[in-house]
Amino acid sequence: MLAGYARVSTPQQSTALQTDALSAAGCERIFEDCVSGVKSDRPGLASALDWMREGDTLVVWRLDRLGRSLSDLVATVRGLEEKGFAIRSLNEGFDTTTATGKLLFNFFGMMAQWERDLLSERTIASLVVAAAEGRLGGRPTKFTPKLVRQAEAMLRDTTGYPFISDVIGSLPIGRTAFYNHFPPDRIRELRG
């Protein structure tokens, strides 16, 4: 059996073009969603999968109706195939019931992996360049040079701040940030 799936991102869009094409392709039932491709919760798609039986084919107007990115599309198609469903796209001529369709799907999987690897390489290269320029990743520290000087003065003033917890409590930073800047050796040195 053929089950059709149509999706639009906003209520201002219409599924009519998709549903007409799916009906013309012989879909016995058509399921629809009006949800952004970014959302993973697609009730229409879930209903289609509940209705379908092993060996059935899910037909879409275009592959982008199933996934928001190549890696998302590959994951969705793999999940459908694991349930015993075939996938067919009308515009791209993609059909996993054919040898060519299976080849294309495997090619998509390799491309998605390549895309992930490239992103990882670019991220690592950017971090190396940033480190060479003296920039570190992560959230900027709240422990500014002015606060460091203030904390040093407080640590030296053992009468006004007899306990380390008094110093930490007087500063607008957390305990972890404090100890990251002032390890025990440095504290002993400042406390005299």
Short mmCIF file of N, CA, C and O in Angstrom, two decimals, residues 71 109-125:
data_model
loop_
_atom_site.label_atom_id
_atom_site.label_comp_id
_atom_site.label_asym_id
_atom_site.label_seq_id
_atom_site.Cartn_x
_atom_site.Cartn_y
_atom_site.Cartn_z
N SER A 71 21.55 14.93 7.27
CA SER A 71 21.72 13.92 8.32
C SER A 71 20.39 13.55 8.96
O SER A 71 20.15 12.38 9.28
N GLY A 109 23.73 8.78 2.86
CA GLY A 109 24.32 8.49 4.17
C GLY A 109 25.79 8.87 4.21
O GLY A 109 26.27 9.44 5.18
N MET A 110 26.52 8.54 3.13
CA MET A 110 27.94 8.90 3.07
C MET A 110 28.11 10.42 3.02
O MET A 110 29.01 10.96 3.66
N MET A 111 27.23 11.10 2.30
CA MET A 111 27.31 12.56 2.22
C MET A 111 27.03 13.20 3.58
O MET A 111 27.68 14.17 3.96
N ALA A 112 26.07 12.64 4.31
CA ALA A 112 25.76 13.18 5.63
C ALA A 112 26.95 13.00 6.57
O ALA A 112 27.28 13.91 7.34
N GLN A 113 27.61 11.84 6.49
CA GLN A 113 28.79 11.61 7.33
C GLN A 113 29.91 12.57 6.93
O GLN A 113 30.59 13.13 7.78
N TRP A 114 30.09 12.76 5.64
CA TRP A 114 31.11 13.69 5.13
C TRP A 114 30.83 15.10 5.63
O TRP A 114 31.74 15.80 6.07
N GLU A 115 29.54 15.50 5.61
CA GLU A 115 29.14 16.83 6.09
C GLU A 115 29.48 16.98 7.58
O GLU A 115 30.02 18.00 8.00
N ARG A 116 29.20 15.95 8.39
CA ARG A 116 29.52 16.00 9.82
C ARG A 116 31.02 16.08 10.04
O ARG A 116 31.50 16.83 10.89
N ASP A 117 31.79 15.29 9.26
CA ASP A 117 33.25 15.30 9.40
C ASP A 117 33.83 16.67 9.03
O ASP A 117 34.74 17.17 9.70
N LEU A 118 33.32 17.28 7.95
CA LEU A 118 33.79 18.60 7.55
C LEU A 118 33.52 19.63 8.64
O LEU A 118 34.37 20.47 8.95
N LEU A 119 32.33 19.58 9.21
CA LEU A 119 31.98 20.52 10.28
C LEU A 119 32.92 20.35 11.47
O LEU A 119 33.40 21.34 12.03
N SER A 120 33.21 19.11 11.80
CA SER A 120 34.12 18.84 12.91
C SER A 120 35.52 19.37 12.61
O SER A 120 36.15 20.00 13.47
N GLU A 121 36.01 19.13 11.39
CA GLU A 121 37.34 19.63 11.01
C GLU A 121 37.40 21.15 11.06
O GLU A 121 38.38 21.72 11.54
N ARG A 122 36.34 21.81 10.57
CA ARG A 122 36.31 23.29 10.59
C ARG A 122 36.31 23.81 12.02
O ARG A 122 36.97 24.81 12.32
N THR A 123 35.56 23.16 12.89
CA THR A 123 35.49 23.58 14.28
C THR A 123 36.86 23.46 14.94
O THR A 123 37.32 24.39 15.62
N ILE A 124 37.53 22.34 14.74
CA ILE A 124 38.86 22.13 15.32
C ILE A 124 39.85 23.15 14.77
O ILE A 124 40.63 23.75 15.52
N ALA A 125 39.81 23.39 13.46
CA ALA A 125 40.72 24.37 12.85
C ALA A 125 40.47 25.77 13.42
O ALA A 125 41.42 26.51 13.72
#
